PDB file of C-alpha atoms in Angstrom:
ATOM      1  CA  MET A   1    -126.900 -55.524   2.646  1.00 45.00           C
ATOM      2  CA  ASP A   2    -127.308 -59.042   1.288  1.00 43.00           C
ATOM      3  CA  GLY A   3    -126.475 -61.451   4.061  1.00 42.00           C
ATOM      4  CA  GLY A   4    -125.449 -58.658   6.387  1.00 43.00           C
ATOM      5  CA  SER A   5    -128.785 -57.384   7.596  1.00 42.00           C
ATOM      6  CA  ALA A   6    -130.259 -58.477  10.885  1.00 39.00           C
ATOM      7  CA  GLY A   7    -133.593 -58.587   9.053  1.00 41.00           C
ATOM      8  CA  HIS A   8    -132.289 -61.362   6.821  1.00 52.00           C
ATOM      9  CA  TYR A   9    -130.223 -63.380   9.255  1.00 58.00           C
ATOM     10  CA  ASN A  10    -130.867 -63.797  12.967  1.00 70.00           C
ATOM     11  CA  PRO A  11    -128.609 -66.262  14.792  1.00 80.00           C
ATOM     12  CA  ARG A  12    -130.251 -66.904  18.163  1.00 86.00           C
ATOM     13  CA  THR A  13    -128.020 -69.395  19.995  1.00 94.00           C
ATOM     14  CA  VAL A  14    -124.371 -69.193  21.035  1.00 95.00           C
ATOM     15  CA  GLU A  15    -123.472 -71.777  18.410  1.00 95.00           C
ATOM     16  CA  GLU A  16    -125.363 -69.910  15.667  1.00 95.00           C
ATOM     17  CA  VAL A  17    -123.768 -66.576  16.596  1.00 96.00           C
ATOM     18  CA  PHE A  18    -120.332 -68.203  16.583  1.00 96.00           C
ATOM     19  CA  ARG A  19    -121.047 -69.739  13.173  1.00 95.00           C
ATOM     20  CA  ASP A  20    -122.058 -66.278  11.938  1.00 96.00           C
ATOM     21  CA  PHE A  21    -118.836 -64.841  13.398  1.00 97.00           C
ATOM     22  CA  LYS A  22    -116.665 -67.494  11.728  1.00 96.00           C
ATOM     23  CA  GLY A  23    -118.313 -66.918   8.339  1.00 96.00           C
ATOM     24  CA  ARG A  24    -117.787 -63.151   8.474  1.00 97.00           C
ATOM     25  CA  ARG A  25    -114.236 -63.616   9.738  1.00 97.00           C
ATOM     26  CA  ALA A  26    -113.355 -66.066   6.959  1.00 96.00           C
ATOM     27  CA  ALA A  27    -114.743 -63.664   4.359  1.00 97.00           C
ATOM     28  CA  MET A  28    -112.666 -60.728   5.596  1.00 97.00           C
ATOM     29  CA  ILE A  29    -109.517 -62.840   5.884  1.00 96.00           C
ATOM     30  CA  LYS A  30    -110.059 -63.898   2.282  1.00 96.00           C
ATOM     31  CA  ALA A  31    -110.366 -60.259   1.198  1.00 96.00           C
ATOM     32  CA  LEU A  32    -107.139 -59.319   2.993  1.00 96.00           C
ATOM     33  CA  THR A  33    -105.064 -62.346   1.926  1.00 95.00           C
ATOM     34  CA  THR A  34    -105.998 -64.571  -1.021  1.00 94.00           C
ATOM     35  CA  ASP A  35    -108.182 -61.910  -2.716  1.00 96.00           C
ATOM     36  CA  VAL A  36    -106.015 -58.966  -1.682  1.00 95.00           C
ATOM     37  CA  GLU A  37    -105.318 -57.680  -5.206  1.00 95.00           C
ATOM     38  CA  ASP A  38    -109.020 -57.524  -6.014  1.00 96.00           C
ATOM     39  CA  PHE A  39    -109.748 -55.924  -2.639  1.00 97.00           C
ATOM     40  CA  TYR A  40    -106.993 -53.343  -3.155  1.00 95.00           C
ATOM     41  CA  GLN A  41    -108.361 -52.334  -6.548  1.00 95.00           C
ATOM     42  CA  GLN A  42    -111.924 -51.987  -5.253  1.00 96.00           C
ATOM     43  CA  CYS A  43    -110.813 -49.582  -2.504  1.00 96.00           C
ATOM     44  CA  ASP A  44    -110.335 -46.664  -4.873  1.00 94.00           C
ATOM     45  CA  PRO A  45    -109.614 -43.456  -2.905  1.00 93.00           C
ATOM     46  CA  GLU A  46    -111.487 -41.487  -5.582  1.00 92.00           C
ATOM     47  CA  LYS A  47    -114.761 -43.185  -4.616  1.00 92.00           C
ATOM     48  CA  GLU A  48    -117.048 -42.282  -1.728  1.00 90.00           C
ATOM     49  CA  ASN A  49    -116.718 -43.636   1.825  1.00 92.00           C
ATOM     50  CA  LEU A  50    -116.337 -47.401   1.466  1.00 95.00           C
ATOM     51  CA  CYS A  51    -116.610 -50.247   3.982  1.00 96.00           C
ATOM     52  CA  LEU A  52    -115.430 -53.859   3.943  1.00 97.00           C
ATOM     53  CA  TYR A  53    -118.300 -56.216   4.737  1.00 97.00           C
ATOM     54  CA  GLY A  54    -117.972 -59.892   5.560  1.00 96.00           C
ATOM     55  CA  PHE A  55    -121.061 -62.073   5.359  1.00 96.00           C
ATOM     56  CA  PRO A  56    -121.975 -65.355   7.105  1.00 95.00           C
ATOM     57  CA  ASN A  57    -121.658 -67.223   3.797  1.00 95.00           C
ATOM     58  CA  GLU A  58    -117.932 -66.290   3.698  1.00 95.00           C
ATOM     59  CA  ARG A  59    -118.473 -63.746   0.923  1.00 96.00           C
ATOM     60  CA  TRP A  60    -116.911 -60.298   1.212  1.00 97.00           C
ATOM     61  CA  GLU A  61    -117.923 -57.018  -0.354  1.00 97.00           C
ATOM     62  CA  VAL A  62    -116.601 -53.472  -0.571  1.00 97.00           C
ATOM     63  CA  ASN A  63    -119.586 -51.137  -0.570  1.00 95.00           C
ATOM     64  CA  LEU A  64    -121.100 -47.935   0.719  1.00 94.00           C
ATOM     65  CA  PRO A  65    -122.428 -47.984   4.307  1.00 91.00           C
ATOM     66  CA  ALA A  66    -126.049 -48.790   5.052  1.00 87.00           C
ATOM     67  CA  GLU A  67    -128.469 -45.905   4.541  1.00 85.00           C
ATOM     68  CA  GLU A  68    -130.575 -46.704   7.613  1.00 83.00           C
ATOM     69  CA  VAL A  69    -129.933 -44.549  10.677  1.00 80.00           C
ATOM     70  CA  PRO A  70    -129.364 -46.265  12.995  1.00 84.00           C
ATOM     71  CA  PRO A  71    -128.399 -49.331  10.961  1.00 85.00           C
ATOM     72  CA  GLU A  72    -129.884 -52.745  11.707  1.00 87.00           C
ATOM     73  CA  LEU A  73    -126.399 -54.104  12.474  1.00 90.00           C
ATOM     74  CA  PRO A  74    -123.259 -52.333  13.716  1.00 93.00           C
ATOM     75  CA  GLU A  75    -121.389 -50.926  10.717  1.00 94.00           C
ATOM     76  CA  PRO A  76    -117.734 -51.638   9.802  1.00 95.00           C
ATOM     77  CA  ALA A  77    -115.115 -48.867   9.629  1.00 94.00           C
ATOM     78  CA  LEU A  78    -116.076 -46.134   7.205  1.00 92.00           C
ATOM     79  CA  GLY A  79    -113.784 -44.716   4.529  1.00 94.00           C
ATOM     80  CA  ILE A  80    -111.099 -47.432   4.456  1.00 95.00           C
ATOM     81  CA  ASN A  81    -110.342 -46.464   0.848  1.00 94.00           C
ATOM     82  CA  PHE A  82    -109.211 -42.933   1.730  1.00 93.00           C
ATOM     83  CA  ALA A  83    -106.103 -44.148   3.563  1.00 90.00           C
ATOM     84  CA  ARG A  84    -105.054 -46.653   0.911  1.00 92.00           C
ATOM     85  CA  ASP A  85    -102.535 -44.577  -1.057  1.00 91.00           C
ATOM     86  CA  GLY A  86    -101.203 -42.674   1.938  1.00 89.00           C
ATOM     87  CA  MET A  87     -99.779 -45.751   3.664  1.00 90.00           C
ATOM     88  CA  GLN A  88     -97.594 -48.725   2.886  1.00 92.00           C
ATOM     89  CA  GLU A  89     -99.851 -51.532   1.673  1.00 92.00           C
ATOM     90  CA  LYS A  90     -98.918 -53.806   4.592  1.00 92.00           C
ATOM     91  CA  ASP A  91     -99.733 -51.084   7.138  1.00 93.00           C
ATOM     92  CA  TRP A  92    -102.999 -50.252   5.418  1.00 95.00           C
ATOM     93  CA  LEU A  93    -104.090 -53.906   5.352  1.00 95.00           C
ATOM     94  CA  SER A  94    -103.188 -54.192   9.038  1.00 94.00           C
ATOM     95  CA  LEU A  95    -105.327 -51.149   9.810  1.00 95.00           C
ATOM     96  CA  VAL A  96    -108.288 -52.606   7.930  1.00 96.00           C
ATOM     97  CA  ALA A  97    -107.730 -55.941   9.713  1.00 96.00           C
ATOM     98  CA  VAL A  98    -107.855 -54.317  13.178  1.00 96.00           C
ATOM     99  CA  HIS A  99    -111.080 -52.489  12.349  1.00 96.00           C
ATOM    100  CA  SER A 100    -112.500 -55.719  10.893  1.00 97.00           C
ATOM    101  CA  ASP A 101    -111.755 -57.552  14.139  1.00 97.00           C
ATOM    102  CA  ALA A 102    -113.589 -54.845  16.078  1.00 97.00           C
ATOM    103  CA  TRP A 103    -116.549 -54.991  13.712  1.00 97.00           C
ATOM    104  CA  ILE A 104    -117.182 -58.746  13.730  1.00 97.00           C
ATOM    105  CA  LEU A 105    -116.817 -58.784  17.521  1.00 97.00           C
ATOM    106  CA  SER A 106    -119.390 -55.996  17.826  1.00 96.00           C
ATOM    107  CA  VAL A 107    -121.783 -57.866  15.515  1.00 96.00           C
ATOM    108  CA  ALA A 108    -121.468 -61.059  17.585  1.00 96.00           C
ATOM    109  CA  PHE A 109    -122.217 -59.274  20.850  1.00 95.00           C
ATOM    110  CA  TYR A 110    -124.992 -57.276  19.213  1.00 95.00           C
ATOM    111  CA  PHE A 111    -126.726 -60.601  18.538  1.00 94.00           C
ATOM    112  CA  GLY A 112    -125.936 -61.716  22.082  1.00 94.00           C
ATOM    113  CA  ALA A 113    -127.559 -58.594  23.538  1.00 94.00           C
ATOM    114  CA  ARG A 114    -130.502 -58.699  21.155  1.00 92.00           C
ATOM    115  CA  PHE A 115    -131.388 -62.268  22.042  1.00 92.00           C
ATOM    116  CA  GLY A 116    -130.734 -61.938  25.753  1.00 94.00           C
ATOM    117  CA  PHE A 117    -127.609 -64.028  26.277  1.00 95.00           C
ATOM    118  CA  ASP A 118    -126.876 -64.311  29.974  1.00 94.00           C
ATOM    119  CA  LYS A 119    -123.458 -64.019  31.621  1.00 94.00           C
ATOM    120  CA  VAL A 120    -122.606 -67.689  31.085  1.00 96.00           C
ATOM    121  CA  GLU A 121    -123.611 -67.592  27.408  1.00 95.00           C
ATOM    122  CA  ARG A 122    -121.657 -64.383  26.771  1.00 95.00           C
ATOM    123  CA  LYS A 123    -118.589 -65.870  28.437  1.00 95.00           C
ATOM    124  CA  ARG A 124    -118.905 -69.048  26.374  1.00 95.00           C
ATOM    125  CA  LEU A 125    -119.296 -67.054  23.169  1.00 96.00           C
ATOM    126  CA  PHE A 126    -116.223 -64.960  23.920  1.00 95.00           C
ATOM    127  CA  GLY A 127    -114.239 -68.092  24.794  1.00 95.00           C
ATOM    128  CA  MET A 128    -115.113 -69.669  21.433  1.00 95.00           C
ATOM    129  CA  ILE A 129    -114.180 -66.460  19.603  1.00 96.00           C
ATOM    130  CA  ASN A 130    -110.974 -66.022  21.590  1.00 94.00           C
ATOM    131  CA  ASP A 131    -109.760 -69.496  20.600  1.00 94.00           C
ATOM    132  CA  LEU A 132    -109.414 -68.243  17.008  1.00 94.00           C
ATOM    133  CA  PRO A 133    -106.556 -65.976  15.910  1.00 94.00           C
ATOM    134  CA  THR A 134    -107.695 -62.453  15.102  1.00 95.00           C
ATOM    135  CA  ILE A 135    -107.920 -61.210  11.526  1.00 96.00           C
ATOM    136  CA  PHE A 136    -104.975 -58.931  12.329  1.00 95.00           C
ATOM    137  CA  GLU A 137    -102.893 -61.912  13.481  1.00 94.00           C
ATOM    138  CA  VAL A 138    -103.708 -63.904  10.353  1.00 94.00           C
ATOM    139  CA  VAL A 139    -103.006 -61.003   7.971  1.00 93.00           C
ATOM    140  CA  ASN A 140     -99.660 -60.297   9.641  1.00 89.00           C
ATOM    141  CA  GLY A 141     -98.662 -63.929  10.063  1.00 84.00           C
ATOM    142  CA  LYS A 142     -98.673 -63.510  13.839  1.00 68.00           C
ATOM    143  CA  ASN A 143    -101.118 -66.313  14.522  1.00 55.00           C
ATOM    144  CA  LYS A 144     -98.073 -68.621  14.494  1.00 44.00           C
ATOM    145  CA  VAL A 145     -96.818 -66.894  17.665  1.00 35.00           C
ATOM    146  CA  ARG A 146     -99.407 -68.817  19.675  1.00 36.00           C
ATOM    147  CA  THR A 147     -98.156 -72.062  18.190  1.00 36.00           C
ATOM    148  CA  SER A 148     -94.594 -71.065  17.330  1.00 35.00           C
ATOM    149  CA  GLU A 149     -93.211 -73.879  19.455  1.00 37.00           C
ATOM    150  CA  THR A 150     -95.551 -76.296  17.751  1.00 39.00           C
ATOM    151  CA  ASN A 151     -94.762 -74.966  14.280  1.00 43.00           C
ATOM    152  CA  HIS A 152     -90.986 -75.019  14.699  1.00 42.00           C
ATOM    153  CA  SER A 153     -90.913 -78.438  16.335  1.00 40.00           C
ATOM    154  CA  ASN A 154     -93.421 -79.870  13.896  1.00 44.00           C
ATOM    155  CA  ASN A 155     -91.909 -78.678  10.617  1.00 45.00           C
ATOM    156  CA  LYS A 156     -89.465 -81.556  10.610  1.00 38.00           C
ATOM    157  CA  SER A 157     -91.794 -84.146  12.093  1.00 38.00           C
ATOM    158  CA  LYS A 158     -94.564 -83.283   9.644  1.00 40.00           C
ATOM    159  CA  SER A 159     -92.199 -83.865   6.782  1.00 40.00           C
ATOM    160  CA  ASN A 160     -91.318 -87.275   8.221  1.00 35.00           C
ATOM    161  CA  THR A 161     -94.885 -88.439   8.707  1.00 31.00           C
ATOM    162  CA  LYS A 162     -96.209 -87.151   5.373  1.00 34.00           C
ATOM    163  CA  VAL A 163     -94.899 -87.308   1.837  1.00 32.00           C
ATOM    164  CA  ARG A 164     -92.419 -84.678   0.606  1.00 32.00           C
ATOM    165  CA  VAL A 165     -91.094 -84.586  -2.932  1.00 32.00           C
ATOM    166  CA  SER A 166     -87.563 -83.446  -2.057  1.00 33.00           C
ATOM    167  CA  ASP A 167     -85.699 -80.897   0.061  1.00 37.00           C
ATOM    168  CA  SER A 168     -85.784 -78.453  -2.849  1.00 38.00           C
ATOM    169  CA  HIS A 169     -89.566 -78.415  -2.825  1.00 42.00           C
ATOM    170  CA  PRO A 170     -91.842 -76.585  -0.364  1.00 49.00           C
ATOM    171  CA  LYS A 171     -92.948 -78.235   2.848  1.00 60.00           C
ATOM    172  CA  TYR A 172     -96.361 -79.752   2.392  1.00 61.00           C
ATOM    173  CA  LEU A 173     -98.600 -82.441   3.815  1.00 61.00           C
ATOM    174  CA  LYS A 174    -100.791 -84.776   1.837  1.00 51.00           C
ATOM    175  CA  GLY A 175    -103.706 -86.472   3.590  1.00 51.00           C
ATOM    176  CA  GLN A 176    -103.441 -90.255   3.719  1.00 45.00           C
ATOM    177  CA  PRO A 177    -106.437 -92.592   3.155  1.00 45.00           C
ATOM    178  CA  LYS A 178    -107.685 -93.868   6.495  1.00 43.00           C
ATOM    179  CA  GLU A 179    -107.487 -97.485   5.443  1.00 47.00           C
ATOM    180  CA  GLU A 180    -103.728 -97.080   4.896  1.00 46.00           C
ATOM    181  CA  ASP A 181    -102.836 -96.222   8.443  1.00 48.00           C
ATOM    182  CA  ASP A 182    -105.506 -95.206  10.953  1.00 52.00           C
ATOM    183  CA  GLU A 183    -103.038 -95.274  13.826  1.00 51.00           C
ATOM    184  CA  LEU A 184    -100.684 -92.855  12.038  1.00 48.00           C
ATOM    185  CA  ASP A 185    -103.539 -90.396  11.432  1.00 53.00           C
ATOM    186  CA  GLU A 186    -104.555 -90.481  15.093  1.00 56.00           C
ATOM    187  CA  ASP A 187    -100.999 -89.839  16.255  1.00 55.00           C
ATOM    188  CA  ASP A 188    -100.604 -87.068  13.684  1.00 52.00           C
ATOM    189  CA  GLU A 189    -103.818 -85.366  14.838  1.00 52.00           C
ATOM    190  CA  GLU A 190    -102.616 -85.421  18.448  1.00 56.00           C
ATOM    191  CA  GLU A 191     -99.130 -84.162  17.620  1.00 55.00           C
ATOM    192  CA  HIS A 192    -100.120 -81.337  15.250  1.00 57.00           C
ATOM    193  CA  GLY A 193    -103.651 -80.549  16.400  1.00 59.00           C
ATOM    194  CA  ASP A 194    -102.679 -77.102  17.720  1.00 71.00           C
ATOM    195  CA  THR A 195    -101.348 -75.946  14.340  1.00 78.00           C
ATOM    196  CA  LEU A 196    -103.685 -73.396  12.751  1.00 84.00           C
ATOM    197  CA  CYS A 197    -104.231 -72.540   9.109  1.00 85.00           C
ATOM    198  CA  GLY A 198    -102.862 -69.052   8.425  1.00 84.00           C
ATOM    199  CA  ALA A 199    -105.856 -68.222   6.219  1.00 84.00           C
ATOM    200  CA  CYS A 200    -108.976 -69.601   7.911  1.00 84.00           C
ATOM    201  CA  GLY A 201    -107.594 -70.225  11.424  1.00 81.00           C
ATOM    202  CA  ASP A 202    -108.932 -73.785  11.639  1.00 80.00           C
ATOM    203  CA  ASN A 203    -106.927 -76.568  13.265  1.00 78.00           C
ATOM    204  CA  TYR A 204    -104.751 -79.125  11.512  1.00 71.00           C
ATOM    205  CA  ALA A 205    -106.505 -82.246  10.212  1.00 72.00           C
ATOM    206  CA  SER A 206    -104.604 -85.205   8.790  1.00 71.00           C
ATOM    207  CA  ASP A 207    -107.116 -85.829   5.996  1.00 76.00           C
ATOM    208  CA  GLU A 208    -106.468 -82.447   4.336  1.00 81.00           C
ATOM    209  CA  PHE A 209    -103.649 -81.161   2.141  1.00 86.00           C
ATOM    210  CA  TRP A 210    -101.499 -78.502   3.850  1.00 86.00           C
ATOM    211  CA  ILE A 211     -98.610 -76.369   2.611  1.00 89.00           C
ATOM    212  CA  CYS A 212     -96.076 -74.286   4.550  1.00 89.00           C
ATOM    213  CA  CYS A 213     -94.818 -70.854   3.472  1.00 88.00           C
ATOM    214  CA  ASP A 214     -91.042 -70.967   3.086  1.00 87.00           C
ATOM    215  CA  ILE A 215     -90.788 -67.315   4.136  1.00 85.00           C
ATOM    216  CA  CYS A 216     -92.897 -66.976   7.309  1.00 86.00           C
ATOM    217  CA  GLU A 217     -93.212 -70.745   8.020  1.00 85.00           C
ATOM    218  CA  THR A 218     -96.980 -70.486   8.471  1.00 87.00           C
ATOM    219  CA  TRP A 219     -99.069 -73.511   7.475  1.00 87.00           C
ATOM    220  CA  PHE A 220    -102.134 -73.252   5.214  1.00 85.00           C
ATOM    221  CA  HIS A 221    -104.865 -75.501   3.886  1.00 86.00           C
ATOM    222  CA  GLY A 222    -104.113 -76.007   0.207  1.00 86.00           C
ATOM    223  CA  LYS A 223    -107.719 -75.066  -0.599  1.00 85.00           C
ATOM    224  CA  CYS A 224    -107.406 -71.773   1.299  1.00 86.00           C
ATOM    225  CA  VAL A 225    -104.457 -70.608  -0.816  1.00 85.00           C
ATOM    226  CA  LYS A 226    -105.595 -72.371  -4.005  1.00 84.00           C
ATOM    227  CA  ILE A 227    -102.663 -74.803  -4.137  1.00 86.00           C
ATOM    228  CA  THR A 228    -103.253 -78.436  -5.103  1.00 83.00           C
ATOM    229  CA  PRO A 229    -100.911 -81.341  -4.257  1.00 83.00           C
ATOM    230  CA  ALA A 230    -100.007 -81.644  -7.943  1.00 80.00           C
ATOM    231  CA  ARG A 231     -99.144 -77.970  -8.220  1.00 80.00           C
ATOM    232  CA  ALA A 232     -97.126 -78.053  -4.985  1.00 82.00           C
ATOM    233  CA  GLU A 233     -94.771 -80.645  -6.452  1.00 80.00           C
ATOM    234  CA  HIS A 234     -93.603 -78.087  -9.022  1.00 79.00           C
ATOM    235  CA  ILE A 235     -93.084 -75.158  -6.620  1.00 82.00           C
ATOM    236  CA  LYS A 236     -89.475 -74.750  -5.515  1.00 81.00           C
ATOM    237  CA  GLN A 237     -90.212 -72.069  -2.919  1.00 85.00           C
ATOM    238  CA  TYR A 238     -93.755 -71.369  -1.764  1.00 85.00           C
ATOM    239  CA  LYS A 239     -94.710 -67.843  -0.680  1.00 85.00           C
ATOM    240  CA  CYS A 240     -98.090 -67.340   1.008  1.00 84.00           C
ATOM    241  CA  PRO A 241    -100.342 -64.472  -0.158  1.00 81.00           C
ATOM    242  CA  SER A 242     -99.201 -62.191   2.680  1.00 81.00           C
ATOM    243  CA  CYS A 243     -95.496 -62.702   1.939  1.00 80.00           C
ATOM    244  CA  SER A 244     -96.084 -62.380  -1.808  1.00 75.00           C
ATOM    245  CA  ASN A 245     -97.687 -58.986  -1.278  1.00 70.00           C
ATOM    246  CA  LYS A 246     -95.040 -57.561   1.064  1.00 65.00           C
ATOM    247  CA  ARG A 247     -93.713 -54.967  -1.319  1.00 57.00           C
ATOM    248  CA  PRO A 248     -93.581 -51.179  -1.023  1.00 50.00           C
ATOM    249  CA  ARG A 249     -96.186 -49.187  -2.867  1.00 51.00           C
ATOM    250  CA  PRO A 250     -94.941 -46.189  -4.841  1.00 49.00           C
ATOM    251  CA  SER A 251     -95.846 -42.999  -3.042  1.00 45.00           C
TER     252      SER A 251
END
């Protein structure tokens, strides 16, 4: 597999393994959220056993499992396409998300074992991983549970510290140039630093454009959901990819 084989990519330090983990995680989150329609279509139940792969370069791929036995890396869940039409789409995506979490965790600790991480290094690696919401949490909008108090208390304050078009428009934040108000940016970072992007899981930063889903009240980087500040001004009610795709599939 391109980018997925241990023969092609060998992270050797805790930081490198964590970077590998974040890249694979971001790729699989993209497949299950912003690229979900494409992912759904590729998981044709009429095809052979298919797997969802996430690569360190944040690219995802639906493909057949590796032919090597045993494979060079742990393999993701096999046959995800077979369950697609027998479940509600939301439940099926949640199932794939759980298996994806298990897979990227196994890959990270495979590298840790292969390169002899000691107890301290393994603990540090797990701590770094555990600070991020799981793929399952992101796909189901549950990552906001960790910061629900922050999100609910910050929705109003974010609107006050950053530009909003009007109350009829979606909640969004537009990064301010540093020369305008450095002190405001510093205060904003401290106040909202625990808020996580519902797509990539990264923390809030005042120099980036953010938008909030009016349905689940989860915040996203504009770039992660392909919304620009100009486009946001013309959206009366913003629905994130997960909320947009919460519809029953015909049985």
